[in-house]
Short mmCIF file of C-alpha atoms in Angstrom, two decimals:
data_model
loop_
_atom_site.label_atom_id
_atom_site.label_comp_id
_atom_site.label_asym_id
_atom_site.label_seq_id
_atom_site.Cartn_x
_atom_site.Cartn_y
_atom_site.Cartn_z
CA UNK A 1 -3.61 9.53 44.54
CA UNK A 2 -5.48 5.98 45.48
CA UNK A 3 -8.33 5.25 43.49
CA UNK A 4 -11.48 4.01 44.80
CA UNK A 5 -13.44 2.71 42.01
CA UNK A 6 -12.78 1.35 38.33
CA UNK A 7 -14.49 4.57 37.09
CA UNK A 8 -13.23 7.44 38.99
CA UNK A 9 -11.41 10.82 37.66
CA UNK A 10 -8.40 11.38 38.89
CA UNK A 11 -7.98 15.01 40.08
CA UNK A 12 -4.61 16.34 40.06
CA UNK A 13 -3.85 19.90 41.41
CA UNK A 14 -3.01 21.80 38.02
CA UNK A 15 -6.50 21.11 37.03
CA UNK A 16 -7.85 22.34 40.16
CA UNK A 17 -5.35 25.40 39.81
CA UNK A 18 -6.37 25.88 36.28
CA UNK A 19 -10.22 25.92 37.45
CA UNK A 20 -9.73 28.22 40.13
CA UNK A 21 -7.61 30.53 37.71
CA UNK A 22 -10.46 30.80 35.21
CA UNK A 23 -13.31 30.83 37.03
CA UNK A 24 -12.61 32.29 40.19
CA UNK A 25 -9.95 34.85 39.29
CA UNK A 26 -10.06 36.57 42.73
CA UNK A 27 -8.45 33.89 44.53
CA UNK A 28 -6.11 32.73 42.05
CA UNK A 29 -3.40 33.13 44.53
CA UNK A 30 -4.79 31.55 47.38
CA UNK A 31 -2.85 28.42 48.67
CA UNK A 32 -4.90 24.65 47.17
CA UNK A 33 -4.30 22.06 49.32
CA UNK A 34 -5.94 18.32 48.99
CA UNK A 35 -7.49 16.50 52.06
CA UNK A 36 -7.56 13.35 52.87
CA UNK A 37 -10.78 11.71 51.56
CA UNK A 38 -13.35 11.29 54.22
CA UNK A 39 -15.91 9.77 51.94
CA UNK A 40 -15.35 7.75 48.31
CA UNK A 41 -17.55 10.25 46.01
CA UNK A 42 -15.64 13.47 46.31
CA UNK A 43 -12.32 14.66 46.46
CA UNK A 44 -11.97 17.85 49.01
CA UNK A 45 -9.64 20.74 48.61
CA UNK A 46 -9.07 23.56 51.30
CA UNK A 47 -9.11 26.81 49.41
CA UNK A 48 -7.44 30.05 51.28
CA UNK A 49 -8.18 29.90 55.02
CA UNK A 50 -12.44 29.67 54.85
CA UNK A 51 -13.22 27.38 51.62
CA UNK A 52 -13.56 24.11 50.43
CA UNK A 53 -13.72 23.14 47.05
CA UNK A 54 -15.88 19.77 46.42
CA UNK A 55 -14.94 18.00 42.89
CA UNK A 56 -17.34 14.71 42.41
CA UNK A 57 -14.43 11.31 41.35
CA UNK A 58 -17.21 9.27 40.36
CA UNK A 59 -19.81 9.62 37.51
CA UNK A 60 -22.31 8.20 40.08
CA UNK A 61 -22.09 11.72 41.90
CA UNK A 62 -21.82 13.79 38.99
CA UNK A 63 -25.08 15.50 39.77
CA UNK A 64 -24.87 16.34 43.51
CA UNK A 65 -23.24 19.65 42.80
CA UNK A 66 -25.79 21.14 40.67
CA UNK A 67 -28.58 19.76 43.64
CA UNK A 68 -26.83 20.69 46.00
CA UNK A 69 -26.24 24.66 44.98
CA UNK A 70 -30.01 25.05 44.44
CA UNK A 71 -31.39 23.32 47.60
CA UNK A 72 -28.61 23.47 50.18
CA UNK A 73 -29.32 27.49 50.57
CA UNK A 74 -33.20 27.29 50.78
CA UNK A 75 -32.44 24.44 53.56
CA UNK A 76 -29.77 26.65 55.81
CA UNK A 77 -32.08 29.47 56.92
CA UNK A 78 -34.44 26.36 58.69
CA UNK A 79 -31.46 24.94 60.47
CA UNK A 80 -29.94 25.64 63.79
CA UNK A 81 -26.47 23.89 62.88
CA UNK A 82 -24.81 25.16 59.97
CA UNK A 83 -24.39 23.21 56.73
CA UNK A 84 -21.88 23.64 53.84
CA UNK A 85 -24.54 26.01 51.32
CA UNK A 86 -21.93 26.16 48.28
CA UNK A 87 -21.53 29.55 47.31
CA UNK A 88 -20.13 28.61 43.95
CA UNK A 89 -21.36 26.20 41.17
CA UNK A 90 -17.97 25.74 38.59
CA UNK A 91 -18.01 24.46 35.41
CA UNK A 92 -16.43 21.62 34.07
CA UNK A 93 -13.04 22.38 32.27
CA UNK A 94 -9.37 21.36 32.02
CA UNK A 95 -10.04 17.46 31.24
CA UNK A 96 -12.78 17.56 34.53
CA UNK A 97 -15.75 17.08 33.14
CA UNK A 98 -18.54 17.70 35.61
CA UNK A 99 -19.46 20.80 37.55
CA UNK A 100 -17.81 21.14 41.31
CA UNK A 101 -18.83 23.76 44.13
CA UNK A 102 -16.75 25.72 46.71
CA UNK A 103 -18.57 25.76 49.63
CA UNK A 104 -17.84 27.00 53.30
CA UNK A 105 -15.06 25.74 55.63
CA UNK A 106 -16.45 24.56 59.20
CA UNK A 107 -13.64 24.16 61.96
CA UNK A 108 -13.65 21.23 63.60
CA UNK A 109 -13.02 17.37 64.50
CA UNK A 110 -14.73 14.00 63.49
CA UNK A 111 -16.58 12.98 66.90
CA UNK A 112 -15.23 10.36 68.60
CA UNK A 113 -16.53 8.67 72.07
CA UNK A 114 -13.68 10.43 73.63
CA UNK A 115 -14.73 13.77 72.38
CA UNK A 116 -18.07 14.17 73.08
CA UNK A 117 -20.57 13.66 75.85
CA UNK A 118 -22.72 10.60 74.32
CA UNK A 119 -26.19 11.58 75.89
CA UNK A 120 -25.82 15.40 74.98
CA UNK A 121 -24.54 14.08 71.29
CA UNK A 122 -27.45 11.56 70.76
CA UNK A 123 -29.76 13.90 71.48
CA UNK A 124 -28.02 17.22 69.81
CA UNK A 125 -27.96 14.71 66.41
CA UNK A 126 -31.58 13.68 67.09
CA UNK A 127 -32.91 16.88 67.54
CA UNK A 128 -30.94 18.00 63.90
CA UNK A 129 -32.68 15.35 62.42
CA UNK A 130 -36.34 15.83 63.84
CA UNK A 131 -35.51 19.77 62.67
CA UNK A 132 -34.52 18.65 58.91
CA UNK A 133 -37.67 16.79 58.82
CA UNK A 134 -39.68 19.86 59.46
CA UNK A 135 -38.40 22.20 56.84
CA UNK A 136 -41.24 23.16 54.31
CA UNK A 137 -41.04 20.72 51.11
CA UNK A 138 -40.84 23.79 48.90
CA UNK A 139 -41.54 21.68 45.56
CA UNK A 140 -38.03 19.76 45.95
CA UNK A 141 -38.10 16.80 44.00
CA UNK A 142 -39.32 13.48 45.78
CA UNK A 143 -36.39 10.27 46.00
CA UNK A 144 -37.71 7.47 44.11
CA UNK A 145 -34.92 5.19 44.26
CA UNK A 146 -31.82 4.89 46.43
CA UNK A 147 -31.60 5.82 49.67
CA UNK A 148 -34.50 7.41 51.33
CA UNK A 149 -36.50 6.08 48.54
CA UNK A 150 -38.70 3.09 48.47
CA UNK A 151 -36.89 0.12 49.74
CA UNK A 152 -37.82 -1.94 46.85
CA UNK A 153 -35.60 0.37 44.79
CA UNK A 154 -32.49 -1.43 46.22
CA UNK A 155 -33.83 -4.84 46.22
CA UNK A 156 -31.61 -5.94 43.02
CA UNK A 157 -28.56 -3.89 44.91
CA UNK A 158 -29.15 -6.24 48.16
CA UNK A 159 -29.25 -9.30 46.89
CA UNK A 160 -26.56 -9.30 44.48
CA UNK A 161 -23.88 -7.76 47.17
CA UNK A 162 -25.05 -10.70 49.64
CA UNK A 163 -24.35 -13.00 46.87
CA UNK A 164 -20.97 -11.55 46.32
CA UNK A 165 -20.00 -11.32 50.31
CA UNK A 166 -17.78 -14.12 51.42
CA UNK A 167 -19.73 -16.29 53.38
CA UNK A 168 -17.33 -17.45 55.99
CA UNK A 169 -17.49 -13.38 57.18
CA UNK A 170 -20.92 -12.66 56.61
CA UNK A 171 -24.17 -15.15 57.42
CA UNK A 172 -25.79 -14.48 53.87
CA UNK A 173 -29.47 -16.05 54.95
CA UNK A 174 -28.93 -14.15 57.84
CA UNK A 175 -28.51 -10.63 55.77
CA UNK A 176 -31.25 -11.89 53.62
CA UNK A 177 -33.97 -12.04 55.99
CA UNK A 178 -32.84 -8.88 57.82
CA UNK A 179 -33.97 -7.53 54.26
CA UNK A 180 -37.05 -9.10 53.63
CA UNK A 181 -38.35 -8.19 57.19
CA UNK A 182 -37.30 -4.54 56.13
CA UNK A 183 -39.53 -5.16 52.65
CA UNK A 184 -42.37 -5.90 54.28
CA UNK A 185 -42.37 -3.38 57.22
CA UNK A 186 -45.33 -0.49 56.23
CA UNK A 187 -44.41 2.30 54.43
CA UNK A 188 -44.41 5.43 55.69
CA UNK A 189 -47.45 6.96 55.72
CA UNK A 190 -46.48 10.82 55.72
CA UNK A 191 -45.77 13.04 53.34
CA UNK A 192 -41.85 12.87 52.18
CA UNK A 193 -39.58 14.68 54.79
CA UNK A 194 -36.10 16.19 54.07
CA UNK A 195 -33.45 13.37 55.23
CA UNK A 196 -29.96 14.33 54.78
CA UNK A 197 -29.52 9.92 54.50
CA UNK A 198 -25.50 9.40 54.77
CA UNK A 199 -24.79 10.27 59.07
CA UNK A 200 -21.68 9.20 59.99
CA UNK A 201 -18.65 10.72 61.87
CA UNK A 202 -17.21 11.90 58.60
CA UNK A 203 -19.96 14.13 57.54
CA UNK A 204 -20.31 16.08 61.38
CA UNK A 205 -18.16 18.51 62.31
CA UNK A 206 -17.50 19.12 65.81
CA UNK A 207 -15.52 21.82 68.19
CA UNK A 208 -15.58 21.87 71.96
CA UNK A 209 -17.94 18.95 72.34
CA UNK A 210 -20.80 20.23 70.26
CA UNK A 211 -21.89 19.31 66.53
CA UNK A 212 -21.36 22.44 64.54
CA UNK A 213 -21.87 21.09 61.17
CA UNK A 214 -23.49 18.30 59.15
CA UNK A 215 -21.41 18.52 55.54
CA UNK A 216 -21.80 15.80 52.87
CA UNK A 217 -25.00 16.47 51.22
CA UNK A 218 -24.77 13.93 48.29
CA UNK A 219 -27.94 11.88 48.80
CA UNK A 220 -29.76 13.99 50.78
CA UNK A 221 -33.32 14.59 49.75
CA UNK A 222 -37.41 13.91 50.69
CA UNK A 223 -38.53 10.75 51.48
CA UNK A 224 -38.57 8.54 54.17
CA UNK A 225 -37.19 9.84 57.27
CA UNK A 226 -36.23 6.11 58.36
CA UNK A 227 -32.91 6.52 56.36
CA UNK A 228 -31.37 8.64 58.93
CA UNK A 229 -31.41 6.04 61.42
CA UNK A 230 -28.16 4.34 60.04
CA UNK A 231 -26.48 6.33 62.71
CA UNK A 232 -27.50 3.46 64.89
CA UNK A 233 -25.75 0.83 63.25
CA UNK A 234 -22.70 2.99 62.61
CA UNK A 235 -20.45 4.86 64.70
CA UNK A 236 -23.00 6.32 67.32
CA UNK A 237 -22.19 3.57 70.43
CA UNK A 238 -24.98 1.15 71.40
CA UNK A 239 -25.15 2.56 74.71
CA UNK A 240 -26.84 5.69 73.37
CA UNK A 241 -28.63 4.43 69.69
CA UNK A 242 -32.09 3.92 71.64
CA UNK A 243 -31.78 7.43 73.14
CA UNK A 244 -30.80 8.96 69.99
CA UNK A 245 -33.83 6.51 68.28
CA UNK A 246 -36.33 8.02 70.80
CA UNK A 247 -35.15 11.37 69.91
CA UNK A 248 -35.40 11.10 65.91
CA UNK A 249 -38.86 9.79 67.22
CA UNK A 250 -39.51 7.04 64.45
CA UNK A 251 -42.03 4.23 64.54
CA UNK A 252 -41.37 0.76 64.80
CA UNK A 253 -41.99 0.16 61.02
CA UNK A 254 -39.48 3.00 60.53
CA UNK A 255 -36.58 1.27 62.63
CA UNK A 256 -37.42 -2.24 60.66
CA UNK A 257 -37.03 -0.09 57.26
CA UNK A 258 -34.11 1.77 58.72
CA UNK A 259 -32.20 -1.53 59.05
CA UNK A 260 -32.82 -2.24 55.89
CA UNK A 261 -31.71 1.40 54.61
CA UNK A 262 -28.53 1.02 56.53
CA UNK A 263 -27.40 -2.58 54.98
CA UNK A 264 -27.78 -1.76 51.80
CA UNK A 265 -24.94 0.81 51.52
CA UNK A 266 -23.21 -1.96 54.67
CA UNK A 267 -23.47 -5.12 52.79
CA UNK A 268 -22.00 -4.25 49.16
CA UNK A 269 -19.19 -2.00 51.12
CA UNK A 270 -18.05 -5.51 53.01
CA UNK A 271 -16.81 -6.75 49.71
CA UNK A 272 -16.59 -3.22 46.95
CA UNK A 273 -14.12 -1.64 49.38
CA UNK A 274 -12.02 -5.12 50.45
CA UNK A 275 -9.22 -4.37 48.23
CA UNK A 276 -9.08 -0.51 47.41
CA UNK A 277 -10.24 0.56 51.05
CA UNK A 278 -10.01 -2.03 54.05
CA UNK A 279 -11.00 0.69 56.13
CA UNK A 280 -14.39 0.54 54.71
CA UNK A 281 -14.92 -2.70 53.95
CA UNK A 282 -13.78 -2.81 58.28
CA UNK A 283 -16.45 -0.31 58.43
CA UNK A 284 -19.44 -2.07 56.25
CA UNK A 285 -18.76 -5.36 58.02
CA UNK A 286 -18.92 -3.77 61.76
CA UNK A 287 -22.66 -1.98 60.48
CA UNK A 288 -23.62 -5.83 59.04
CA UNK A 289 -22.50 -6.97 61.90
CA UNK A 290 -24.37 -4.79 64.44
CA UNK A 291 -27.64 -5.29 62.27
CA UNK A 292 -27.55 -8.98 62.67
CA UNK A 293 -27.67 -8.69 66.24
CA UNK A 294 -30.33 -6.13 66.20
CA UNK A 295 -33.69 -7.01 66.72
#
């Protein structure tokens, strides 16, 4: 079991077991099995054939479950594509000591170029996104820090993961006034929107071709809708970002804050993840990367 970060839990399978036995007694005899982590917050188990059970490593995410079980089921009747809704909020116990959820198992494949059709998928992820932004507010609390809250929030974050980046990878004045054009761009002027603010091919689901689930609710929230266009700088090709940009239907002060949303998770992964995920780090320097040739 790798570890990602100096403070994570490590969850081993008789825990899990011994949760499932005393808290869920009717499927105390279904098979556990751990997946592969497709994120760095949460460690997955399949549970039986149709569930998944979502146990937070880090105290940093310690408080998704309990969000997510209130606001994840008012959200799912307003959406076309389904989302994981947990259906169970557990309690700590057995050494774990936050709460977990079981939600919903979606069949399905990480989207790759080679799997779907790039128009249809920029605008099928578009059109999810203009759709979350609609949903009523219904009194959910508003993000005032982190993403999809103010920009300023992360200023501190920014600037002391460009300081740390190595500087014959990453063009740290470069970074730095990608950030302070992002600063300055006008707010947005709306009211706060639901964003879900962490799009990437490990949180969509898809099956013949289609997205047919957006899972990884985490830091979703209401705020500023530009946060969901770090699907630009990511895995969606360059070929098709514009179309799925025109489709999202942002301002140009929203793509100019978006950039600035999507480096700050980019620019301290380069350098957090180096050693205990080179995947990532791979990943946060190809998003840097991509934003320092946008324009």
């Amino acid at each position: 079991m790798t570890r990602m970060h100096d403070d994570e839990v490590v969850i081993s399978d008789e825990t899990v077991r011994g949760l499932i036995e005393d808290q869920l007694p009717a499927h105390a005899s279904d098979p556990i099995v751990r997946l592969a982590p497709t994120g760095t917050d949460n460690q997955l188990f399949r549970l039986g054939e149709d569930l998944v059970i979502r146990m937070p490593r880090i105290p940093g995410a310690a408080s998704a479950p309990a969000w997510e079980h209130r606001w994840l089921p008012a959200l799912a009747p307003h959406l076309s594509i389904p989302i994981p809704a947990p259906l169970v909020l557990g309690r700590p116990g057995h050494g774990y000591p936050w709460a977990w959820t079981v939600v919903p198992w979606f069949d399905g494949q990480e989207p790759t170029p080679a799997s779907i059709d790039l128009d249809e998928w920029a605008v099928g992820l578009g059109s999810f996104v203009r759709e979350l932004r609609r949903v009523p507010a219904m009194n959910a609390p508003v993000k005032d820090e982190g993403r999809g809250g103010p920009l300023a929030s992360l200023d501190e974050w920014v600037r002391r993961w460009t300081a740390r980046v190595d500087p014959s990878v990453v063009d740290r004045q470069a970074v730095l006034a990608l950030w302070d054009d992002a600063l300055a761009a006008p707010a947005w002027p709306g009211e706060p929107v639901w964003f879900h603010g962490d799009l990437h091919e490990g949180n969509l689901v898809v099956r013949d071709g289609r997205l047919r689930a957006v899972i990884d609710w985490g830091v979703a929230g209401r705020g500023d809708p530009a946060v969901e266009l770090n699907v630009m700088w990511g895995f969606l090709p360059e070929s098709v970002a514009e179309l799925y940009r025109d489709t999202v239907g942002l301002d140009v002060a929203a793509y100019r804050r978006g950039r600035g949303h999507a480096l700050a998770p980019a620019i301290s992964g380069v350098t957090y993840y180096r050693d205990s995920a080179p995947h990532l780090s791979a990943l946060g320097l190809a998003a840097v990367q991509a934003l320092l040739a946008s324009s």
